CSV table of C-alpha atoms in Angstrom, one decimal:
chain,number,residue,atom,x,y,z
A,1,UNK,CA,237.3,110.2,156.9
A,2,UNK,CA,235.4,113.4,158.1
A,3,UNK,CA,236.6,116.5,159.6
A,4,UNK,CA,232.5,117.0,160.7
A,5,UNK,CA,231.7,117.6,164.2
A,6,UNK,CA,229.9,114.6,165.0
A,7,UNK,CA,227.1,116.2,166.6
A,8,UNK,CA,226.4,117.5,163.2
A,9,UNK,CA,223.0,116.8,162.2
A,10,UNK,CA,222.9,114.2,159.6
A,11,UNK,CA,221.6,115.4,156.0
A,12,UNK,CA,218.7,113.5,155.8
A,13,UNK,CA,217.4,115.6,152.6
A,14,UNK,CA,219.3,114.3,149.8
A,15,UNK,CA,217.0,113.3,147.4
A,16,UNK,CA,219.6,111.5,145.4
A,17,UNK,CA,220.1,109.3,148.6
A,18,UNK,CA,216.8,107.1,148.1
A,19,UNK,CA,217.2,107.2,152.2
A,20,UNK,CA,213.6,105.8,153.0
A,21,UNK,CA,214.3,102.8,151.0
A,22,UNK,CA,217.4,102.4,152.5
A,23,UNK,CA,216.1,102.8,156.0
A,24,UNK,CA,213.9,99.6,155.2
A,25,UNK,CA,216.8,97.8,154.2
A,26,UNK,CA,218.7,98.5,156.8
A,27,UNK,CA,216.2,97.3,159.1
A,28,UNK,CA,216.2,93.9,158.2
A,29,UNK,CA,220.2,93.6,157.9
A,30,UNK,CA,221.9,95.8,160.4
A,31,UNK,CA,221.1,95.3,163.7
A,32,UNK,CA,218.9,98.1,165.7
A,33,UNK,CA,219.4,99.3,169.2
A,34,UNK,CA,218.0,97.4,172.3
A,35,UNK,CA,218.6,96.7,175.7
A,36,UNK,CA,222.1,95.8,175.7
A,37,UNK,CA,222.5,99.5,173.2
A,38,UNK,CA,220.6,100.8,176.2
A,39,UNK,CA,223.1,99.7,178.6
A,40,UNK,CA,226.5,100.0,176.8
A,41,UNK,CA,225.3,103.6,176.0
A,42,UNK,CA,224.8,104.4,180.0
A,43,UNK,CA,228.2,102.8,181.0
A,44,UNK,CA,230.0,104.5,177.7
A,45,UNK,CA,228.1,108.2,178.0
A,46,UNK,CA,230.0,107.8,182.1
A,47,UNK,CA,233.3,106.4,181.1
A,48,UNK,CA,234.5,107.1,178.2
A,49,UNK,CA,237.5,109.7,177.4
A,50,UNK,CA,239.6,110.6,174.9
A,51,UNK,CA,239.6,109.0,171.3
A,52,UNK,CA,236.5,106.4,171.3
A,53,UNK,CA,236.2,103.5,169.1
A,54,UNK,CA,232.7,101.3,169.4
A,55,UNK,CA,233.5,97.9,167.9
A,56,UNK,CA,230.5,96.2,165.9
A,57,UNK,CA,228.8,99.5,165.9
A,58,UNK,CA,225.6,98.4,164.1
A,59,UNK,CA,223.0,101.1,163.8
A,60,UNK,CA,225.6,103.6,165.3
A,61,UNK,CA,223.5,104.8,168.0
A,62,UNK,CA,225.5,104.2,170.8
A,63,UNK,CA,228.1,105.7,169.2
A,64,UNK,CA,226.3,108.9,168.3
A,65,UNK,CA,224.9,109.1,172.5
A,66,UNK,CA,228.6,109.1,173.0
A,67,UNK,CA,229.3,111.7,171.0
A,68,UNK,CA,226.3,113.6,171.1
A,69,UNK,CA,226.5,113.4,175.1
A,70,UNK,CA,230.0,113.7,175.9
A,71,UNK,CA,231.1,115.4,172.8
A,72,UNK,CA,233.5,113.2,171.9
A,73,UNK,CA,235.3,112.5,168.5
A,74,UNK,CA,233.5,108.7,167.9
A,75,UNK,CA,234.5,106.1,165.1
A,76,UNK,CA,232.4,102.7,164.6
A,77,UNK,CA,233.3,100.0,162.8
A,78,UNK,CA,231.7,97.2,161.7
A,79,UNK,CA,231.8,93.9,159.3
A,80,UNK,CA,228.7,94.8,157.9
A,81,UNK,CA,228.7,97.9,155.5
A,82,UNK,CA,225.5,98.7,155.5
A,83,UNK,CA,226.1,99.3,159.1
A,84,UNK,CA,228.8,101.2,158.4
A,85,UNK,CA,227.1,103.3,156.0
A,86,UNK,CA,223.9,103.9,158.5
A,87,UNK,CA,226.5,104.7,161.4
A,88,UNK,CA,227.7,107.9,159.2
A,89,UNK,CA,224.5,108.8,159.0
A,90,UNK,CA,224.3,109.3,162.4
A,91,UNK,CA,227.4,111.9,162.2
A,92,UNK,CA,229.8,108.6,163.3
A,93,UNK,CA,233.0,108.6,162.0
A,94,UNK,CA,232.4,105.2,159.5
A,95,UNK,CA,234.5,102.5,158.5
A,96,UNK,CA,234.3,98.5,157.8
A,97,UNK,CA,236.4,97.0,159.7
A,98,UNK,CA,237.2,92.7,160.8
A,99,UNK,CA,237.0,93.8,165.0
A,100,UNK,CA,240.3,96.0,165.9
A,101,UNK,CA,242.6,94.6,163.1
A,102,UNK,CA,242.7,98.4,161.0
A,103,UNK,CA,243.1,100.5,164.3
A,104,UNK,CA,247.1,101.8,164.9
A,105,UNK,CA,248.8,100.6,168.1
A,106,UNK,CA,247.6,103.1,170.9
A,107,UNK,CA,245.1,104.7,168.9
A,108,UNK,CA,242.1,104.5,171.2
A,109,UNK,CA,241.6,105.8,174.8
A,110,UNK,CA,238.4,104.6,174.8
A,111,UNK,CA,237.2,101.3,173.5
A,112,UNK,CA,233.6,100.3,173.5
A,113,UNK,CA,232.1,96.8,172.2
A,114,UNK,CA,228.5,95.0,172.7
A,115,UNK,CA,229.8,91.8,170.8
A,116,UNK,CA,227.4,89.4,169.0
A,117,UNK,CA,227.1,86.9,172.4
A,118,UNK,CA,224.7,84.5,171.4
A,119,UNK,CA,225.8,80.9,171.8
A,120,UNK,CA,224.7,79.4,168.3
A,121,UNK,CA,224.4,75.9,166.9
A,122,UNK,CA,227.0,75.3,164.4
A,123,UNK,CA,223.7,73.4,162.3
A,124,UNK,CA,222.0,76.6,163.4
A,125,UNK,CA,224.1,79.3,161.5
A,126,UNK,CA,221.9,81.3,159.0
A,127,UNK,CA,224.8,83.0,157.4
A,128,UNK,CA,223.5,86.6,157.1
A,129,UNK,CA,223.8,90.2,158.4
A,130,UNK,CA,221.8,89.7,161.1
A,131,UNK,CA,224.0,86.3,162.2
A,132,UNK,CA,227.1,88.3,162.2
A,133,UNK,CA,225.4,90.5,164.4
A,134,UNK,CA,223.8,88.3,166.8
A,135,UNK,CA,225.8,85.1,167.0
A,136,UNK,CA,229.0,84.4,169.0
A,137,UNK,CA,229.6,81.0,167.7
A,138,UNK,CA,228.9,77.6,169.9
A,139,UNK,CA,230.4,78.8,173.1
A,140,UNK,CA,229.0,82.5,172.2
A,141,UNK,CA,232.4,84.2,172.8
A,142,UNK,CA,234.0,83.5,169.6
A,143,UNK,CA,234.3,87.2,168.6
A,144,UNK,CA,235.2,88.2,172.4
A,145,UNK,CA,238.3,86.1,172.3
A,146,UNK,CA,240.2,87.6,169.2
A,147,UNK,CA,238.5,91.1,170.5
A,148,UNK,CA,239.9,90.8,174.2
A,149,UNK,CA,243.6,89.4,172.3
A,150,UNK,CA,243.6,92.7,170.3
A,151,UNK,CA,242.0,95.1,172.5
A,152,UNK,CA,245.1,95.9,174.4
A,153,UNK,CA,247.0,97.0,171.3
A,154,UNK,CA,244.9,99.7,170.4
A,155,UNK,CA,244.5,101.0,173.4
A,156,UNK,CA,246.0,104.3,174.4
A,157,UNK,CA,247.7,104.3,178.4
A,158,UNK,CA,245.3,104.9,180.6
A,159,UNK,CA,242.3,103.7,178.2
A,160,UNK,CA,239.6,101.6,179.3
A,161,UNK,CA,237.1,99.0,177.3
A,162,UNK,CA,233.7,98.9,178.2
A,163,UNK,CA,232.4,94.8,177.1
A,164,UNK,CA,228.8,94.3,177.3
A,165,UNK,CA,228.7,90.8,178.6
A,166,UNK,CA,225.3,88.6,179.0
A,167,UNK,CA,225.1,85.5,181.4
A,168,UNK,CA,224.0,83.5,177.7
A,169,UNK,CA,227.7,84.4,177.0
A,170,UNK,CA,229.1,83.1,180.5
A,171,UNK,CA,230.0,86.1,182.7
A,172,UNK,CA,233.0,84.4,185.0
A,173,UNK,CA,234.5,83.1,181.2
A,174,UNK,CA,234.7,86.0,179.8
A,175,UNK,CA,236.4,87.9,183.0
A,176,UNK,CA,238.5,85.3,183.2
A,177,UNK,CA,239.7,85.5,179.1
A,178,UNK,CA,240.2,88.9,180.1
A,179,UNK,CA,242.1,88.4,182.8
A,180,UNK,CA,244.4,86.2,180.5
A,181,UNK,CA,244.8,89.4,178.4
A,182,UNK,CA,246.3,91.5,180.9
A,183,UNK,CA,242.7,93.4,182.2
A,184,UNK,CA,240.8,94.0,185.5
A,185,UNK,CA,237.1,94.3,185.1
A,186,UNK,CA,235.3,96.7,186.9
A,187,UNK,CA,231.2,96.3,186.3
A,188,UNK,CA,229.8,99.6,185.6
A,189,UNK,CA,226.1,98.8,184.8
A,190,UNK,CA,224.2,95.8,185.7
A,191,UNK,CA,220.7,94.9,184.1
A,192,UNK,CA,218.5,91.6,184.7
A,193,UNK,CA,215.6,90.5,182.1
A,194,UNK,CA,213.9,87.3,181.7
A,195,UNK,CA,216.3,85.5,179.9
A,196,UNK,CA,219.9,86.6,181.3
A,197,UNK,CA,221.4,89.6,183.0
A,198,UNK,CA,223.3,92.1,181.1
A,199,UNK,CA,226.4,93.3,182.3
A,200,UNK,CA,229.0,96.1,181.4
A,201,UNK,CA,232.3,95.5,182.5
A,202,UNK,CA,235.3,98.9,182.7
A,203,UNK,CA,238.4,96.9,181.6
A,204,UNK,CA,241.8,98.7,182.8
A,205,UNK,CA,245.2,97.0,182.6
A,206,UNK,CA,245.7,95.6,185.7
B,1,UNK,CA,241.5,109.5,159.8
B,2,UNK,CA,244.8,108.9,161.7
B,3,UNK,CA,243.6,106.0,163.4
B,4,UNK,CA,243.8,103.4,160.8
B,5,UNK,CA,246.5,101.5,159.5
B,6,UNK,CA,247.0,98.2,156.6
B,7,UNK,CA,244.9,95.6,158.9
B,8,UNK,CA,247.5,92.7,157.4
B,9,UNK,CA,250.7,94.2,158.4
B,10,UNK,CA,249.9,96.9,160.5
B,11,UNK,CA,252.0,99.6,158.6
B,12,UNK,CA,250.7,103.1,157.5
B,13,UNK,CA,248.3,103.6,154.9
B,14,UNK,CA,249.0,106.4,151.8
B,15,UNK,CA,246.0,108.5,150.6
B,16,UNK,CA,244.7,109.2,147.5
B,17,UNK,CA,241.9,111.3,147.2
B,18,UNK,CA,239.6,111.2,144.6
B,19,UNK,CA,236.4,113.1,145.5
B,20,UNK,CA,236.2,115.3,148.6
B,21,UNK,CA,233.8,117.6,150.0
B,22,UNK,CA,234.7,119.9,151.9
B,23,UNK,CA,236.7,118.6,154.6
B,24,UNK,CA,235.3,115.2,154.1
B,25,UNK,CA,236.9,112.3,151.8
B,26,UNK,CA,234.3,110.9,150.2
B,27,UNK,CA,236.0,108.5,147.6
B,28,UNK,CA,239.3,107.7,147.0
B,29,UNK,CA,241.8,104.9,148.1
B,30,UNK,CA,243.8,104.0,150.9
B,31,UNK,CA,247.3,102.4,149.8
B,32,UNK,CA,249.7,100.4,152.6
B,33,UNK,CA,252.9,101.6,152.5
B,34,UNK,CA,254.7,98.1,153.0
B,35,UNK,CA,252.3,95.3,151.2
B,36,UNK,CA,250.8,97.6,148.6
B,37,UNK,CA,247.8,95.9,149.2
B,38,UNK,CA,244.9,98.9,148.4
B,39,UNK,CA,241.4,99.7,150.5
B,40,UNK,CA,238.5,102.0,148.8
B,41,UNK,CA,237.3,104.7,150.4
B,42,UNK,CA,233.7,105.2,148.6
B,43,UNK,CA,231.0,107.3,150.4
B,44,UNK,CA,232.9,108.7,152.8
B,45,UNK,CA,233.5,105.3,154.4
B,46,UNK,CA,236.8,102.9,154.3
B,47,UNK,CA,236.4,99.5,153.9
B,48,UNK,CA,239.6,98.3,155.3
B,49,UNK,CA,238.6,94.6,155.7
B,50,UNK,CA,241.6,92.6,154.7
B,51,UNK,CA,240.8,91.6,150.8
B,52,UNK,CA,239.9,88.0,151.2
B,53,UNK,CA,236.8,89.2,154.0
B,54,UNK,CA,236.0,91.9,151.9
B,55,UNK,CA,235.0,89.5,148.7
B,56,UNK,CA,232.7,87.6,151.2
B,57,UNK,CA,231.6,90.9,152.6
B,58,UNK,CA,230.3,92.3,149.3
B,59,UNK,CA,227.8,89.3,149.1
């Protein structure tokens, strides 16, 4: 809902705004950029064309390296409004969404997503902002799979999705779920820590 | 924003503006054009999460 240019620097003077207080708050319940941001950002900053939507945008920052680096109109979307609300401040173009279901048919040309991946005990579930931005369910792909279903509606000819996908998450299950919907991966960027390997896949209709 | 659309049925959204700034909507609300169902705009941001996730949202 803004006719800004999102390189705009955001208005970070409003006294009215209480923004420090905020900032604190947002800390503890939207989910701030790490490695996987990191990597999403490099792959989407290369890729990405067009109209961009980032999925599950959380802080908004990659998002905003999007726009601020490719100059690109960006919206982000997220469950969580304080998310939402923190990726405006960032000059994104903000809205709460549930994943793609808001977005018109063949709105997007460029589709980015670093979904919450990790697999999570059912017993386990804290129920808060920070779960809906972490966990992916048991099998840790339970928001990949309506994504990936979806995806392909939004998406302008020609567009491309950039997935962040972790080995927690199950690399050769989540090519092949989006295989079933009608993609051919590509990966783009390719990190390895500790724990798993972080991987961006460039999804194309195949 | 020309990008969204009722996220039950899919069909276009009618505006009603209430505050604006500018270029910018800050408040107001977004009506679908086939269900009726509504979605506020407040603070420059739509909440378009269909109504049942949008009550377990504002917990």
């Amino acid at each position: 809902m803004t006719g800004d240019d999102p390189a705009d620097p955001v208005d970070t003077d409003d006294p009215e705004s209480g923004l420090a207080e905020r900032r604190g708050l947002d800390e503890t319940v939207v989910y701030q950029p790490a490695e996987d941001s990191g990597l999403l950002a490099e792959a989407a900053v290369a890729e990405a064309h067009g109209r961009v939507l980032e999925v599950g945008t959380g802080s908004g920052w990659v998002a905003q390296q999007i726009a601020d680096e490719r100059g690109l109109a960006v919206v982000g979307s997220d469950l969580n409004p304080h998310a939402a609300r923190q990726a405006r401040e960032r000059g994104v173009e903000g809205v709460v969404a549930d994943l793609l279901s808001p977005f018109r048919a063949d709105a997007f040309d460029t589709v980015c997503f670093n979904p919450p991946y990790l697999p999570t005990d059912p017993d386990n579930e804290w129920d808060d902002w920070m779960e809906h931005a972490l966990s992916g369910g048991e099998s840790g792909r339970e928001l990949i799979e309506p994504f990936l279903d979806d995806v392909g509606r939004a998406l302008a000819p020609g567009g491309v999705v950039l997935l962040l996908v972790s080995s927690l998450t199950g690399y050769d299950e989540v090519l092949t779920l989006a295989e079933d919907a009608g993609f051919a991966a590509d990966p783009v960027v390719e990190e390895s820590f500790p724990f798993e390997t972080l991987t961006v896949v460039a999804l194309r209709r195949a | 924003m020309d990008v969204v659309c009722c996220p039950l049925d899919k069909a276009d959204l009618e505006l009603d503006v209430d505050e604006r700034d500018d270029e910018e909507i800050l408040a107001g609300t977004l009506t679908c054009t086939e269900c009726g169902e509504t979605y506020p705009i407040e603070d420059g941001i739509p909440n378009l999460l269909p109504p049942d996730m949008r009550e377990e949202a504002a917990a």
